[in-house]
Short mmCIF file of N, CA and C in Angstrom, two decimals:
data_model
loop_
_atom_site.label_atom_id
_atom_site.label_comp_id
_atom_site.label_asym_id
_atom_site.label_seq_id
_atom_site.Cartn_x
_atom_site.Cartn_y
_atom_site.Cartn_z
N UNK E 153 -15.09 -11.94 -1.21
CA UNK E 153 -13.71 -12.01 -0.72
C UNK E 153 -13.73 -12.48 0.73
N UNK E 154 -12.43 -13.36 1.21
CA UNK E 154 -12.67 -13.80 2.62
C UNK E 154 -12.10 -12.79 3.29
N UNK E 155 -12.04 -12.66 4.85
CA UNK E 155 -12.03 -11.95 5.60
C UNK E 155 -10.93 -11.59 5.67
N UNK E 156 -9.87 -10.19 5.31
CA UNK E 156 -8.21 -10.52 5.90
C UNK E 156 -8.05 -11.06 7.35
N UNK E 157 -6.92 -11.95 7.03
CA UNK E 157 -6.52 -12.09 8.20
C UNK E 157 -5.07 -11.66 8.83
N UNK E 158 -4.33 -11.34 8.15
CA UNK E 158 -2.74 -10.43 8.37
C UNK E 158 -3.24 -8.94 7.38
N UNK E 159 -2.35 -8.46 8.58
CA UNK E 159 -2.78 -6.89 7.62
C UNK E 159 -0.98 -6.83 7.88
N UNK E 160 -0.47 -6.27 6.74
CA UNK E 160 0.71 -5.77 6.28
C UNK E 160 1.23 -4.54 7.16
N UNK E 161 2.29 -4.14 7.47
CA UNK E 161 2.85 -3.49 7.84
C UNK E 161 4.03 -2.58 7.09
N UNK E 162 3.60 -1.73 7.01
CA UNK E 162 5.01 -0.66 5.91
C UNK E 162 5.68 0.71 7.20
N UNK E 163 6.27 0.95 6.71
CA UNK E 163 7.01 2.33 7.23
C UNK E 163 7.00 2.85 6.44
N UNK E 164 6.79 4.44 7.15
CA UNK E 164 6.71 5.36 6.45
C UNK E 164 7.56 6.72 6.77
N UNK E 165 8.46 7.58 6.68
CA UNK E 165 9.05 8.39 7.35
C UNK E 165 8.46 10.15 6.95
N UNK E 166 7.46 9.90 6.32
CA UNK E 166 6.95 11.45 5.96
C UNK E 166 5.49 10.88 5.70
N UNK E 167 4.83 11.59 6.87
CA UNK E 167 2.83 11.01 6.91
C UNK E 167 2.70 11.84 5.94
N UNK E 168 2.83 13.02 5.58
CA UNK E 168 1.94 13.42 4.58
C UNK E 168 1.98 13.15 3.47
N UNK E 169 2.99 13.32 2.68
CA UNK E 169 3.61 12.58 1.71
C UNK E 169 3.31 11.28 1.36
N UNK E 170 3.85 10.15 2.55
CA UNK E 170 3.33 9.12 2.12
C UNK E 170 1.35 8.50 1.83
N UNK E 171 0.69 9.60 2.82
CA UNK E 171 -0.62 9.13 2.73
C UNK E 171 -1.44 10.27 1.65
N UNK E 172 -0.62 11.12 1.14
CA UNK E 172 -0.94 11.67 -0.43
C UNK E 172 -1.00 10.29 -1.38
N UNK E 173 0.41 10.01 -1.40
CA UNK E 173 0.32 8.64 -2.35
C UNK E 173 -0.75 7.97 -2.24
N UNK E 174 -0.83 6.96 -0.65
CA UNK E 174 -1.86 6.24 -0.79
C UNK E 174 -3.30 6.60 -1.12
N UNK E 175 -3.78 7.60 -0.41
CA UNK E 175 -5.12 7.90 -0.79
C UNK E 175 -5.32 8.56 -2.12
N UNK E 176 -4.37 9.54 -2.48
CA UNK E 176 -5.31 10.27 -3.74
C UNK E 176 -4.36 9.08 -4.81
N UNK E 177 -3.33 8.38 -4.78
CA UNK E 177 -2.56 7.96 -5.71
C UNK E 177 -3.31 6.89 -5.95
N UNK E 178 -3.31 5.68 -4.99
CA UNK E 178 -3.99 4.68 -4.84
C UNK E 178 -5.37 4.30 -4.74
N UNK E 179 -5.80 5.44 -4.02
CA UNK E 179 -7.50 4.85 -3.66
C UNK E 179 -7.72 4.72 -2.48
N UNK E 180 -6.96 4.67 -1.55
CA UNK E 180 -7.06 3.61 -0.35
C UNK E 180 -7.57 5.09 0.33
N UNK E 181 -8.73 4.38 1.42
CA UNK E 181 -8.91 4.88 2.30
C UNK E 181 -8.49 5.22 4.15
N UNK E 182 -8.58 6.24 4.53
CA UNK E 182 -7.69 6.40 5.95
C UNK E 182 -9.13 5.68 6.80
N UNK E 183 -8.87 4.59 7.76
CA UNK E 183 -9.62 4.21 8.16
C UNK E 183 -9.49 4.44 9.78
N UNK E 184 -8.36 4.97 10.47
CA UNK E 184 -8.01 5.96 11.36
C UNK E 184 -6.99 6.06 11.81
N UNK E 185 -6.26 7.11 12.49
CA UNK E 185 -5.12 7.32 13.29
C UNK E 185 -4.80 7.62 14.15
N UNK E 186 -3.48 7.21 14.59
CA UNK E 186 -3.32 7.30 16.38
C UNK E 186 -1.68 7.74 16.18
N UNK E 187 -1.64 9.26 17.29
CA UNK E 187 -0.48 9.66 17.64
C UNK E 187 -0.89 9.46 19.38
N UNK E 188 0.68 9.27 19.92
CA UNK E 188 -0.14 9.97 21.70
C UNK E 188 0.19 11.30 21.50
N UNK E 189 1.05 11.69 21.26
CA UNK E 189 0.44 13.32 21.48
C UNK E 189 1.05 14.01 19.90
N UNK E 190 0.70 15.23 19.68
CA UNK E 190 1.19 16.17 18.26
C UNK E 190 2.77 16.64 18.67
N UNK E 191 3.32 15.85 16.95
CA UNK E 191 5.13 15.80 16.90
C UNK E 191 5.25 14.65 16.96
N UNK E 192 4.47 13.50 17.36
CA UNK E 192 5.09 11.96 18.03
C UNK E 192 4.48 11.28 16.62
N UNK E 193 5.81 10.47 16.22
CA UNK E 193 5.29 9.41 15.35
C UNK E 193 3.53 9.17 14.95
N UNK E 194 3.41 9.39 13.84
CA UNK E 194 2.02 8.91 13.26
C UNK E 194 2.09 6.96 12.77
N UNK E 195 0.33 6.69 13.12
CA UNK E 195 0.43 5.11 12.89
C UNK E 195 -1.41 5.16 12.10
N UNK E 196 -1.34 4.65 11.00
CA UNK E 196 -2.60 4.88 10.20
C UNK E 196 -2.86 3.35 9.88
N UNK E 197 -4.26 2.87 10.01
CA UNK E 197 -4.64 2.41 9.03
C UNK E 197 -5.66 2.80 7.75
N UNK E 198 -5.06 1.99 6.83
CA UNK E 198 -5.27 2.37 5.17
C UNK E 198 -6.43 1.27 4.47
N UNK E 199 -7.19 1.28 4.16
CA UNK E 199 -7.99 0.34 3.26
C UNK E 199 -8.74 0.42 1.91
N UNK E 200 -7.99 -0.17 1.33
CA UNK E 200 -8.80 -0.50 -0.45
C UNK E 200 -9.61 -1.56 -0.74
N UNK E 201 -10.44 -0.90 -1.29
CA UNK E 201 -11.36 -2.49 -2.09
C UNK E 201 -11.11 -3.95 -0.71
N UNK E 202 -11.21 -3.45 0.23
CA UNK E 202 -11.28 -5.12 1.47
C UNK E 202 -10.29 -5.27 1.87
N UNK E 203 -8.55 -4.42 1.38
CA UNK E 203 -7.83 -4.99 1.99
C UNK E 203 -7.08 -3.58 2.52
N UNK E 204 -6.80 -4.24 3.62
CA UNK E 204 -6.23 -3.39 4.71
C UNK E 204 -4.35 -3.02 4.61
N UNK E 205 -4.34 -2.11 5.42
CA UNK E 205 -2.92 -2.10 5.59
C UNK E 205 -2.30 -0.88 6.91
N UNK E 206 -1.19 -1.33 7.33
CA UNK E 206 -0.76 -0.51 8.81
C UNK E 206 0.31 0.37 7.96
N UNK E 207 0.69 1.76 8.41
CA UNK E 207 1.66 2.48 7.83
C UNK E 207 2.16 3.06 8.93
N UNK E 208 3.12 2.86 9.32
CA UNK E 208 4.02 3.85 10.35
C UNK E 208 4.99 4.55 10.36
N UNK E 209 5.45 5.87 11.12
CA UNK E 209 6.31 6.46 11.22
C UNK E 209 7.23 5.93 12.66
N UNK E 210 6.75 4.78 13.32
CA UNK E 210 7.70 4.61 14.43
C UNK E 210 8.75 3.72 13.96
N UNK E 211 10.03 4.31 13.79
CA UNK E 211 11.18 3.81 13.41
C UNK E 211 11.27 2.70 14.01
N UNK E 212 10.66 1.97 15.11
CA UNK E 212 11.15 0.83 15.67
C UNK E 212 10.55 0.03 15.55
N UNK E 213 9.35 0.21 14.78
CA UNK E 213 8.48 -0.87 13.86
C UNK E 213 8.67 -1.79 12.90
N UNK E 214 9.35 -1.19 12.11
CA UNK E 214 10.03 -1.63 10.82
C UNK E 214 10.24 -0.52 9.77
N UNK E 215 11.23 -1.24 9.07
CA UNK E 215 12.32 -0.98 8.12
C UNK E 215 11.15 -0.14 6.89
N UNK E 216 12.06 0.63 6.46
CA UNK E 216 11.93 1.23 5.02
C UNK E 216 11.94 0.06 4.36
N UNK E 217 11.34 -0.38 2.88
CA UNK E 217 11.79 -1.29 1.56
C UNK E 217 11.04 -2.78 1.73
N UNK E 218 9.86 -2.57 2.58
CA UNK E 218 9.02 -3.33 2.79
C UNK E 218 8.67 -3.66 1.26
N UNK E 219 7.83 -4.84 1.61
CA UNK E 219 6.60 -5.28 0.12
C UNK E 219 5.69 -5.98 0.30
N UNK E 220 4.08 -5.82 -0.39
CA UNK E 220 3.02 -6.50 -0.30
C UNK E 220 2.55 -6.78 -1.19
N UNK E 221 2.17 -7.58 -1.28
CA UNK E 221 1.58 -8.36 -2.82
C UNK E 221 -0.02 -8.73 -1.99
N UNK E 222 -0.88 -7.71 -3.13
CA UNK E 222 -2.21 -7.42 -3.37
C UNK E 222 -2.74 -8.62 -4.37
N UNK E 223 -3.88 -9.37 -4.14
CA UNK E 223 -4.41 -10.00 -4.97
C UNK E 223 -5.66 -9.08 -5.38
N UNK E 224 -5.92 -8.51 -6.94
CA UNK E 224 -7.29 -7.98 -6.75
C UNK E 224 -7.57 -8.17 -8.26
N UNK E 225 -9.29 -8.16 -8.48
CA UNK E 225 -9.98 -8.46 -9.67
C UNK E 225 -9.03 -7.96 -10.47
N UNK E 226 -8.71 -6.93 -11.04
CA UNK E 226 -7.80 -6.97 -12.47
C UNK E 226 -7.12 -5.74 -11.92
N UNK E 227 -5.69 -6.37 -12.92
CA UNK E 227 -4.56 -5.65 -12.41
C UNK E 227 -4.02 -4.65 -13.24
N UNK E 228 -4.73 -4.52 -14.88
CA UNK E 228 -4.93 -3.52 -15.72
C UNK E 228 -5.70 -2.57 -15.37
N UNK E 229 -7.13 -2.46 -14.69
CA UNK E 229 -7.96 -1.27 -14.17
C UNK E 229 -7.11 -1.04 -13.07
N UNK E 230 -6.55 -1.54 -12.44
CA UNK E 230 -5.49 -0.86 -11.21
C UNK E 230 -4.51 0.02 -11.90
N UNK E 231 -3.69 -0.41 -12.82
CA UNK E 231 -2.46 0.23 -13.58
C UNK E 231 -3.34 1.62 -14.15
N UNK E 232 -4.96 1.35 -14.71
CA UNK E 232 -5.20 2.36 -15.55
C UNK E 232 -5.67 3.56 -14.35
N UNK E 233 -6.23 3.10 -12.97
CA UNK E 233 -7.00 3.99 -12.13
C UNK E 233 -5.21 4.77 -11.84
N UNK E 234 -4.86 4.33 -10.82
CA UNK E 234 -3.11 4.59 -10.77
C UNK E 234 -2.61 5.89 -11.33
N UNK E 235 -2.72 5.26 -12.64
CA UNK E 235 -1.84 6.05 -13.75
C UNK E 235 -2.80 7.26 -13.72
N UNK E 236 -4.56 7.03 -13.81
CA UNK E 236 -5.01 8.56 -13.89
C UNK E 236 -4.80 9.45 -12.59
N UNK E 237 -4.13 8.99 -11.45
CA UNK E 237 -3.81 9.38 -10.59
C UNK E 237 -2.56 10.32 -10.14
N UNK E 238 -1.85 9.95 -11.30
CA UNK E 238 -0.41 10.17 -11.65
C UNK E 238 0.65 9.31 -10.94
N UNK E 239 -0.04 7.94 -10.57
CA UNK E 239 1.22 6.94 -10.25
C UNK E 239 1.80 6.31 -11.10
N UNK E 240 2.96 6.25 -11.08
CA UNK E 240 3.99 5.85 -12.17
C UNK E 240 4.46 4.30 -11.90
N UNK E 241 3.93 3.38 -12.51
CA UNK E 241 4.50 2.46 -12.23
C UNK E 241 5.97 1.97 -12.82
N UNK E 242 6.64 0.68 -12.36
CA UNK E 242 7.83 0.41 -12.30
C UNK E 242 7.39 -0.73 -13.47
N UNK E 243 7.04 -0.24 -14.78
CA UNK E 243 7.28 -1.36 -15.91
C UNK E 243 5.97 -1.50 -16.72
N UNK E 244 4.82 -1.26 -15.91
CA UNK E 244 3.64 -1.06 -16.62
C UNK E 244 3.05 -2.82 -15.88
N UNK E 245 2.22 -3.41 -16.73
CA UNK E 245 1.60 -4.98 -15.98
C UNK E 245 2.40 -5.48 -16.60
N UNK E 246 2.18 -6.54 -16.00
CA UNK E 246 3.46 -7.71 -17.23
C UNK E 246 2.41 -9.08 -16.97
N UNK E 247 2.66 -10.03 -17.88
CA UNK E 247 1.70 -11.49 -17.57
C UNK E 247 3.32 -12.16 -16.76
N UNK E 248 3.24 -12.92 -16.19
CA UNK E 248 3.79 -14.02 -15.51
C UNK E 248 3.85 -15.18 -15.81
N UNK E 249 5.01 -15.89 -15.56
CA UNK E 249 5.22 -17.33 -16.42
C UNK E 249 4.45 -18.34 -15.36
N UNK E 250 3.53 -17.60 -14.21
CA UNK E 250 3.26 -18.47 -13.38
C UNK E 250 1.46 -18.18 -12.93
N UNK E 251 1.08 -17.45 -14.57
CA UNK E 251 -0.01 -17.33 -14.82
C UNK E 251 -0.88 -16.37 -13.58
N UNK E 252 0.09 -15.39 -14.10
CA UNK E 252 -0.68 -13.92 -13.20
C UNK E 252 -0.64 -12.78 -13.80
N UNK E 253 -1.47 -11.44 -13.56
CA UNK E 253 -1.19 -10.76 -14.41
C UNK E 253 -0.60 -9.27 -13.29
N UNK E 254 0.48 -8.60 -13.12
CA UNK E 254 1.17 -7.84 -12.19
C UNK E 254 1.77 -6.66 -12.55
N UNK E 255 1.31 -5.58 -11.62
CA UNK E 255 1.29 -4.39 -11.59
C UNK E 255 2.73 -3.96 -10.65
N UNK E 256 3.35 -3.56 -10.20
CA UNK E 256 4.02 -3.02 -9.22
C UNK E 256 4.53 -1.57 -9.78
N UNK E 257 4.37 -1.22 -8.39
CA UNK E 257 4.33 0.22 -7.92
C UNK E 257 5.15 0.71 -6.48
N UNK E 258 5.93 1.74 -6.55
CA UNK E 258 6.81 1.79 -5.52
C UNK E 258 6.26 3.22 -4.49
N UNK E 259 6.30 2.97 -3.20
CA UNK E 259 5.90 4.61 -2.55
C UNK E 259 6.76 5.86 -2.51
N UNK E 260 6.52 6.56 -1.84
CA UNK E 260 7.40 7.27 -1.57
C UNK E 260 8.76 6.47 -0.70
N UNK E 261 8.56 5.92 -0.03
CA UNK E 261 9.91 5.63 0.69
C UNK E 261 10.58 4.33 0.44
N UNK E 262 10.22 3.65 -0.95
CA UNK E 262 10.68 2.26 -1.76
C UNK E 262 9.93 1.03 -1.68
N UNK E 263 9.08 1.34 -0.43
CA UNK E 263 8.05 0.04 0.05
C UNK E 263 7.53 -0.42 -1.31
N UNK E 264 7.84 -1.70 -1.83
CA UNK E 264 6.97 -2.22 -2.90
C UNK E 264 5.49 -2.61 -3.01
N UNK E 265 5.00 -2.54 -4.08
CA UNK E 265 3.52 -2.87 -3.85
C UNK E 265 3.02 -3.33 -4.77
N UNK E 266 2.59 -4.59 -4.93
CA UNK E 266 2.49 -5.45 -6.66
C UNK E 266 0.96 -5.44 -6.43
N UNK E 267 0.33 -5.11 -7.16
CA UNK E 267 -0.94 -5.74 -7.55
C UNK E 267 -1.60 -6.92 -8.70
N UNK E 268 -1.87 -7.96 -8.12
CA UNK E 268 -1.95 -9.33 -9.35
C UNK E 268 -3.55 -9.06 -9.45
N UNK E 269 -3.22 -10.18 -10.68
CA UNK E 269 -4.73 -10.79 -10.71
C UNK E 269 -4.54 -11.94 -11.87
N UNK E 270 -5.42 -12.88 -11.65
CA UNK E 270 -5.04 -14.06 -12.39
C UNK E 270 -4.96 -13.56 -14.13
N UNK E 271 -4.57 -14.11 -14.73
CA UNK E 271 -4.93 -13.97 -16.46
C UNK E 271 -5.67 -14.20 -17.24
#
């Protein structure tokens, strides 16, 4: 895989909650975090299988109802790891008329999150 070069940005308005999802839901690992002091907005980064991602609680970052579209080897072992996780996806995979095969999955706070992989 090549190197990321944009790492995504989501909001998040409840750290614990939302980084339950990601890590035990998803997989993704906490790769570290920064408050300046305890009570003040939390800012994490998250990483799965190579790809990265920023999650914040500073409201002036950005918006709730974000979305990222994940390219990764197969998007059925994602739906099946997921699901033994107890993430519920929004439809199950579907194939694509534009020859992909796509997962999406919503967080706690609506941020979308598709996972492809070719067909």
């Amino acid at each position: 895989m090549t190197q990321q070069t944009v790492i995504p940005q989501l909001r998040m308005t409840n750290a614990e909650r939302s980084l339950a999802f990601y890590v035990q839901g998803l997989g993704f690992q906490v790769d570290w975090t920064h408050q300046f002091e305890a009570g003040y907005p939390l800012f994490v980064q998250l990483t799965r299988a190579g790809q990265t991602l920023f999650l914040t609680e500073h409201s002036g970052d950005c918006q709730v109802g974000g979305a990222v579209y994940f390219r990764v080897p197969d998007a059925r072992a994602c739906c099946a790891e997921f699901t033994g996780n107890g993430v519920v996806s929004m439809g199950g995979v579907v194939d694509t008329p534009w020859g992909t095969r796509e997962l999406l999955v919503t967080d706690p706070d609506g941020n979308r999150l598709r996972f492809a992989s070719d067909v």
